[in-house]
PDB file of C-alpha atoms in Angstrom:
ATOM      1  CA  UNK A 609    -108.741 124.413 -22.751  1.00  0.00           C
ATOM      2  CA  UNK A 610    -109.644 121.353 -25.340  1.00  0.00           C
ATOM      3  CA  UNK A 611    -112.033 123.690 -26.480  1.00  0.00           C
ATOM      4  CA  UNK A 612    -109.426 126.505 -26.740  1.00  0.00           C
ATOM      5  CA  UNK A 613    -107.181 123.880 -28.699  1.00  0.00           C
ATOM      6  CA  UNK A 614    -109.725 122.667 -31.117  1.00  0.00           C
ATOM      7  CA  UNK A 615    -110.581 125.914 -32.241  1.00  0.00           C
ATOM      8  CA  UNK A 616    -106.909 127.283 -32.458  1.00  0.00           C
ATOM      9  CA  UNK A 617    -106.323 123.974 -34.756  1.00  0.00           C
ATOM     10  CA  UNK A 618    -109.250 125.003 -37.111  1.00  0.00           C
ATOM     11  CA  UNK A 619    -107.904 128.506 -37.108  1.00  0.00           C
ATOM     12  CA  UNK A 620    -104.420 127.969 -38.423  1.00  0.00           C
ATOM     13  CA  UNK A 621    -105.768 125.113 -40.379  1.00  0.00           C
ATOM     14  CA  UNK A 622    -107.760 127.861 -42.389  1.00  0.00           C
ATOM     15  CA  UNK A 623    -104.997 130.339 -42.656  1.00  0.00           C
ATOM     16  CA  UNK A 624    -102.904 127.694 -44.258  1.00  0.00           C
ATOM     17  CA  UNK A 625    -105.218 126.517 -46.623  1.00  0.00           C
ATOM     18  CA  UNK A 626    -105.080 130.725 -47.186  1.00  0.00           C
ATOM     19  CA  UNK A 627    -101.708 130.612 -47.436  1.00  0.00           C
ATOM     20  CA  UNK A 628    -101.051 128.012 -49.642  1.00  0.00           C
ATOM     21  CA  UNK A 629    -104.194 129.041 -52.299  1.00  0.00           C
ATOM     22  CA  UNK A 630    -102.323 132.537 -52.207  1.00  0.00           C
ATOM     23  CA  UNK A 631     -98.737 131.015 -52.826  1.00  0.00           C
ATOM     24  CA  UNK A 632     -99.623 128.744 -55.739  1.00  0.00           C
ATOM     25  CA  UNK A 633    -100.147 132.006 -57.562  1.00  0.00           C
ATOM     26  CA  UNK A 634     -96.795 132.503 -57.902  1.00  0.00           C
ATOM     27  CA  UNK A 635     -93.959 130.078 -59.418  1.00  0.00           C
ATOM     28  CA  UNK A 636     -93.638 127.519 -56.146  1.00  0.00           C
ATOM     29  CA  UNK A 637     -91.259 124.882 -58.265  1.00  0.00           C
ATOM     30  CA  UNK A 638     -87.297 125.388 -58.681  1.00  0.00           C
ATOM     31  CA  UNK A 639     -86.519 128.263 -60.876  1.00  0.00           C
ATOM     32  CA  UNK A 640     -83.034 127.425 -62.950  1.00  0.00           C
ATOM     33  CA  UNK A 641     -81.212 130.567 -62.865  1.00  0.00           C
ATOM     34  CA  UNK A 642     -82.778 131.783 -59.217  1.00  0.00           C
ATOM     35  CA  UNK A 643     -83.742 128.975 -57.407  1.00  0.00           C
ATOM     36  CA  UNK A 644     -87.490 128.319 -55.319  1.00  0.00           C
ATOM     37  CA  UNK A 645     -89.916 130.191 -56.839  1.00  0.00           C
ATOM     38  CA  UNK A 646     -91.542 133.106 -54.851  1.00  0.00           C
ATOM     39  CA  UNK A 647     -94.455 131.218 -53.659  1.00  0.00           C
ATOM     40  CA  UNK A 648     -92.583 128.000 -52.447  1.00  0.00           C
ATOM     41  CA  UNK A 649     -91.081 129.011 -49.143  1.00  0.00           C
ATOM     42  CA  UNK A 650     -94.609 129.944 -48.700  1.00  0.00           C
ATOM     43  CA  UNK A 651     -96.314 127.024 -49.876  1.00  0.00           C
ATOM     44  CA  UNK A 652     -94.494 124.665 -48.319  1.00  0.00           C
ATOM     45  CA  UNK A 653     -94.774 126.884 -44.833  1.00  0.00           C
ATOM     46  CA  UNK A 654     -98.421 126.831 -45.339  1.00  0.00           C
ATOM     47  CA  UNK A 655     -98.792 123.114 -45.932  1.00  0.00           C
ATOM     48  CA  UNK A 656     -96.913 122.308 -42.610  1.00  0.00           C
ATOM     49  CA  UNK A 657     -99.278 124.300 -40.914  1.00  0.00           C
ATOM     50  CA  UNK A 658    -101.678 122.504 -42.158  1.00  0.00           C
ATOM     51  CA  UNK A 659    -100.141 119.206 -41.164  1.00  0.00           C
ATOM     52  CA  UNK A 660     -99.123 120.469 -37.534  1.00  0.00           C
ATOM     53  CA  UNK A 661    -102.604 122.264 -36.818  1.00  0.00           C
ATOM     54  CA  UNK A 662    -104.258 118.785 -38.195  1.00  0.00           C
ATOM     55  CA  UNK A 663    -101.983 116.795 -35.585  1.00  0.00           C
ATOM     56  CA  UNK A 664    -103.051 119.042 -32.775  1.00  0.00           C
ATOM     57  CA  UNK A 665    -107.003 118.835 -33.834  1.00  0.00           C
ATOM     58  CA  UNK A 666    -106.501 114.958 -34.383  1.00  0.00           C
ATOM     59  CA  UNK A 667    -104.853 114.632 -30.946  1.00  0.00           C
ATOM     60  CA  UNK A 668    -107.446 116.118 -29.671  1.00  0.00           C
ATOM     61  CA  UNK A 669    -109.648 113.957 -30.465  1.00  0.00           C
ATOM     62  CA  UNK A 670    -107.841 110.982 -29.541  1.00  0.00           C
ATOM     63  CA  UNK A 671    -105.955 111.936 -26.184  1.00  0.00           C
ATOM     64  CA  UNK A 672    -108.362 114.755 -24.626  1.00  0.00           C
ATOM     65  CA  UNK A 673    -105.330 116.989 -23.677  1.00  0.00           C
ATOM     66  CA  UNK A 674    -105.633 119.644 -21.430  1.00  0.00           C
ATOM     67  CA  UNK A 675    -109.141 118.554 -20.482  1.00  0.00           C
ATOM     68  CA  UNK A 676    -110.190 119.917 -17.361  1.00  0.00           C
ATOM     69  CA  UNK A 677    -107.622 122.918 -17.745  1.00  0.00           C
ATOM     70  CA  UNK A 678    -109.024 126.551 -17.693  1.00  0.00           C
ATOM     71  CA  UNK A 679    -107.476 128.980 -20.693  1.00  0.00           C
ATOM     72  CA  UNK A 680    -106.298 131.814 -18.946  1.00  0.00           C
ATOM     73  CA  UNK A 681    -102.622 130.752 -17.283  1.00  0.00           C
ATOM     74  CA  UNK A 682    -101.173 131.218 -14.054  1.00  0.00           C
ATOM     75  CA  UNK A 683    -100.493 134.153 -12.782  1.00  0.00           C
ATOM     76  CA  UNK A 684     -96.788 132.658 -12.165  1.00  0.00           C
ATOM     77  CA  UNK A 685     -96.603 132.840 -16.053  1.00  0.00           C
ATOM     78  CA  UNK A 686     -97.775 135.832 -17.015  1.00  0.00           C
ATOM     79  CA  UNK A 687     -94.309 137.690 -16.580  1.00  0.00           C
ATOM     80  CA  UNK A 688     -92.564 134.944 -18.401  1.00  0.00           C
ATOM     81  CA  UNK A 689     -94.990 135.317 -21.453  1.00  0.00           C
ATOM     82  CA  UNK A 690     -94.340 139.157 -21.274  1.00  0.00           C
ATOM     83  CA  UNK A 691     -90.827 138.896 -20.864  1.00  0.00           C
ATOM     84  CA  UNK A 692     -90.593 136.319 -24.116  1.00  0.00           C
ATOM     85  CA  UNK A 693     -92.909 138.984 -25.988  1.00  0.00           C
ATOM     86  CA  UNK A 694     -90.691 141.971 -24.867  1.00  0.00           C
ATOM     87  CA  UNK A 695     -87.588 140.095 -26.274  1.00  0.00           C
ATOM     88  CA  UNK A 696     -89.335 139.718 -29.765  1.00  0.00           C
ATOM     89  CA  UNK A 697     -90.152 142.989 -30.144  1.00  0.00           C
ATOM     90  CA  UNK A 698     -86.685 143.927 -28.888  1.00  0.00           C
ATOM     91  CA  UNK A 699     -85.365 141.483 -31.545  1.00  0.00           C
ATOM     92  CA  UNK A 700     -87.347 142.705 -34.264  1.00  0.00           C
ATOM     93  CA  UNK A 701     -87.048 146.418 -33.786  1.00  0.00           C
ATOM     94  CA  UNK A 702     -82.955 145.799 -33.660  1.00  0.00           C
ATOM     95  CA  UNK A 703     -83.289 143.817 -37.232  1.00  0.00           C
ATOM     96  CA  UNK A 704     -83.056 147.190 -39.294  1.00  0.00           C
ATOM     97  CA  UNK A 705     -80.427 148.573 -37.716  1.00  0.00           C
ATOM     98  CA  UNK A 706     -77.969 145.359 -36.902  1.00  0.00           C
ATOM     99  CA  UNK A 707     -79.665 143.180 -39.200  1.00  0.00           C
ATOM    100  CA  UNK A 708     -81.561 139.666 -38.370  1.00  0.00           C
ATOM    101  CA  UNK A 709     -78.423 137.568 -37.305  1.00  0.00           C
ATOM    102  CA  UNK A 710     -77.041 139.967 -34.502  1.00  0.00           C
ATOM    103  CA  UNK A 711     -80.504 140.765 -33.524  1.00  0.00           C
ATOM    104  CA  UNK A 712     -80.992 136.644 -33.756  1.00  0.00           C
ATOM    105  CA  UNK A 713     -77.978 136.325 -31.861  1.00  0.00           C
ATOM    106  CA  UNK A 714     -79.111 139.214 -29.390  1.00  0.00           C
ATOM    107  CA  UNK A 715     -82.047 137.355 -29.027  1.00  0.00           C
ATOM    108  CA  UNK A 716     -80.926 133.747 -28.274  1.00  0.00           C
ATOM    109  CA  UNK A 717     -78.531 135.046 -26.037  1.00  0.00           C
ATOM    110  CA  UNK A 718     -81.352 136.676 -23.851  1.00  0.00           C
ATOM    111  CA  UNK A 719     -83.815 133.673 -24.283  1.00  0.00           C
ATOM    112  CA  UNK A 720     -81.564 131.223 -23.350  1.00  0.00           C
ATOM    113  CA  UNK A 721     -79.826 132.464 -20.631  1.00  0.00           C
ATOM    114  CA  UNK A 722     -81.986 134.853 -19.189  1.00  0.00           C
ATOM    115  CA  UNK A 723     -85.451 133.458 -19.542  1.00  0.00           C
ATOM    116  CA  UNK A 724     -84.400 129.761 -19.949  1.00  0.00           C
ATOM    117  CA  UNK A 725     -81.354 129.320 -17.140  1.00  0.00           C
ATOM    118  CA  UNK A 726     -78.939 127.565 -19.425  1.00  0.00           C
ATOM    119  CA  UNK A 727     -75.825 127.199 -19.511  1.00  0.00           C
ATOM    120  CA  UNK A 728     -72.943 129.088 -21.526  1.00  0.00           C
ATOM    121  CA  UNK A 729     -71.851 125.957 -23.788  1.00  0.00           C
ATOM    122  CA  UNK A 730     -75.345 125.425 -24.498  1.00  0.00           C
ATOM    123  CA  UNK A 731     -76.197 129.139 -24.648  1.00  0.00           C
ATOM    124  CA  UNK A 732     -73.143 129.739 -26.993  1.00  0.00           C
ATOM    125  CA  UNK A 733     -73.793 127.162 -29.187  1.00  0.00           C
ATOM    126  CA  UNK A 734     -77.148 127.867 -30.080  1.00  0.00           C
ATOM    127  CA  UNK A 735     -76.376 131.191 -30.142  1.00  0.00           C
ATOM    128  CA  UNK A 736     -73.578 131.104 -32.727  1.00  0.00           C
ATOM    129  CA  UNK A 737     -74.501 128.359 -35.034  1.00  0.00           C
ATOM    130  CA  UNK A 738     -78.450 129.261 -35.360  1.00  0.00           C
ATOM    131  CA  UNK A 739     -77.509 132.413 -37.375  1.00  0.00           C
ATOM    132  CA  UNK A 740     -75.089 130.261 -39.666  1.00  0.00           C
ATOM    133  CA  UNK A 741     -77.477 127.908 -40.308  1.00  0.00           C
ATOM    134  CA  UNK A 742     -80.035 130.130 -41.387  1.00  0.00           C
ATOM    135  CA  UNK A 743     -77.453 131.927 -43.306  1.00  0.00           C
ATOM    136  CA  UNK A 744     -76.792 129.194 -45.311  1.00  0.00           C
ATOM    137  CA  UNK A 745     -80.617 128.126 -44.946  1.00  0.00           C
ATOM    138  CA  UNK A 746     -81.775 131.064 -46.465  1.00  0.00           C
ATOM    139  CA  UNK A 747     -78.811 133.150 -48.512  1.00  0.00           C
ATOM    140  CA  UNK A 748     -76.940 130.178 -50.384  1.00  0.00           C
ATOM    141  CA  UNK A 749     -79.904 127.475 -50.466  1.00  0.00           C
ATOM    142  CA  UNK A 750     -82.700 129.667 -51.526  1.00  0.00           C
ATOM    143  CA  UNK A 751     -80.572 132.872 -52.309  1.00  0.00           C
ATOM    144  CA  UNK A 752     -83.260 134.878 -50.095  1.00  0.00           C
ATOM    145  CA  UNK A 753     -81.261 138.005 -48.609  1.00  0.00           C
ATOM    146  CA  UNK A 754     -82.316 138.646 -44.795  1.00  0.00           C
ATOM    147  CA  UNK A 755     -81.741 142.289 -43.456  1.00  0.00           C
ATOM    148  CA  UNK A 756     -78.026 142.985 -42.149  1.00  0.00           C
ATOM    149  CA  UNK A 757     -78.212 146.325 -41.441  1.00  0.00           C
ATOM    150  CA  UNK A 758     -74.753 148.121 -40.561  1.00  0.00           C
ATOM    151  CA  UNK A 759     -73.007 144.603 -40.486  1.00  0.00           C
ATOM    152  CA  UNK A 760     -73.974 144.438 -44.431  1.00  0.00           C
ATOM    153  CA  UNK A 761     -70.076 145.001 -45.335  1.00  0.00           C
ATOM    154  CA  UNK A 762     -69.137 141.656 -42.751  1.00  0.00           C
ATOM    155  CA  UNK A 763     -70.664 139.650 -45.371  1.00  0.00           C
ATOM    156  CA  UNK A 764     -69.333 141.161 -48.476  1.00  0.00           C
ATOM    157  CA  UNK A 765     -66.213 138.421 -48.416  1.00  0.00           C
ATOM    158  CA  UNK A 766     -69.012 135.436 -47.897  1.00  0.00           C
ATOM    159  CA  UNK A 767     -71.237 136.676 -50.711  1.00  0.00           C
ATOM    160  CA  UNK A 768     -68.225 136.783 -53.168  1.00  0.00           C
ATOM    161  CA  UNK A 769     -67.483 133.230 -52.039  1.00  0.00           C
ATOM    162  CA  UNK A 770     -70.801 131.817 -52.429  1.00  0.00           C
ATOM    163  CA  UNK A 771     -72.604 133.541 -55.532  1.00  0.00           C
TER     164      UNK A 771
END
């Protein structure tokens, strides 16, 4: 499993110095009349990659995680791991037709309560304030539209109040 680890880190470490060569092609700073560049969300993605996969192949190094652990996982976890993938491809294949915050929603809803045992405060929460955030996140802060499918027209009164 440290192996496993190790090589993972080097991996992604790779594909974000990838990432980030490929973004710096295009305008990463602040644009005046249309905010972050195309290559900054990106960019900056890519370079916490980088940072996270370094942390992982520094710790390592240092700690010897996982040492002694085989790669493949418990059997017990297999269905959990198919069940999580099953949800994302649920969520995904819902995002053209109800867009990504119902199909975000959808999907929290599922996760959390289904897969994760939580409770309905905590499950509701999460659930309602994750899509506002990354509304705001991405539509107002770096004016990137997200898919809405048929709710499109539900954010018609938002979009005259914030461009």
């Amino acid at each position: 499993m440290l192996a496993a680890d190790r090589l993972i880190a080097l991996a992604l470490m790779g594909f974000s110095v990838i990432v980030m060569w490929y973004a710096q092609r295009l305008p990463v700073g602040w644009e005046a009349e249309t905010g972050p560049g195309a290559g900054a969300f990106p960019f900056w993605l890519g370079l916490g990659m980088l940072l996270a996969s370094g942390a992982i192949l520094a710790r390592s190094f240092v700690t010897r995680p996982h040492s002694g652990e085989t790669f493949i996982p418990d059997a017990d976890a297999i269905p959990q791991v198919l069940g999580v993938v099953g949800l994302l491809l649920g969520a995904i294949a819902l995002i053209p037709l109800l867009g990504a915050y119902i199909a975000l929603m959808l999907f929290l809803l599922a996760y959390l309560r289904l897969m994760g045992g939580h409770g309905w405060l905590l499950t509701g929460i999460l659930t309602l304030t994750t899509p506002v955030f990354l509304f705001f996140f991405f539509e107002v802060t770096l004016k990137i539209l997200l898919p809405k499918g048929v709710t499109e027209p539900l954010f018609y009164p938002l979009y005259a109040m914030f461009f």
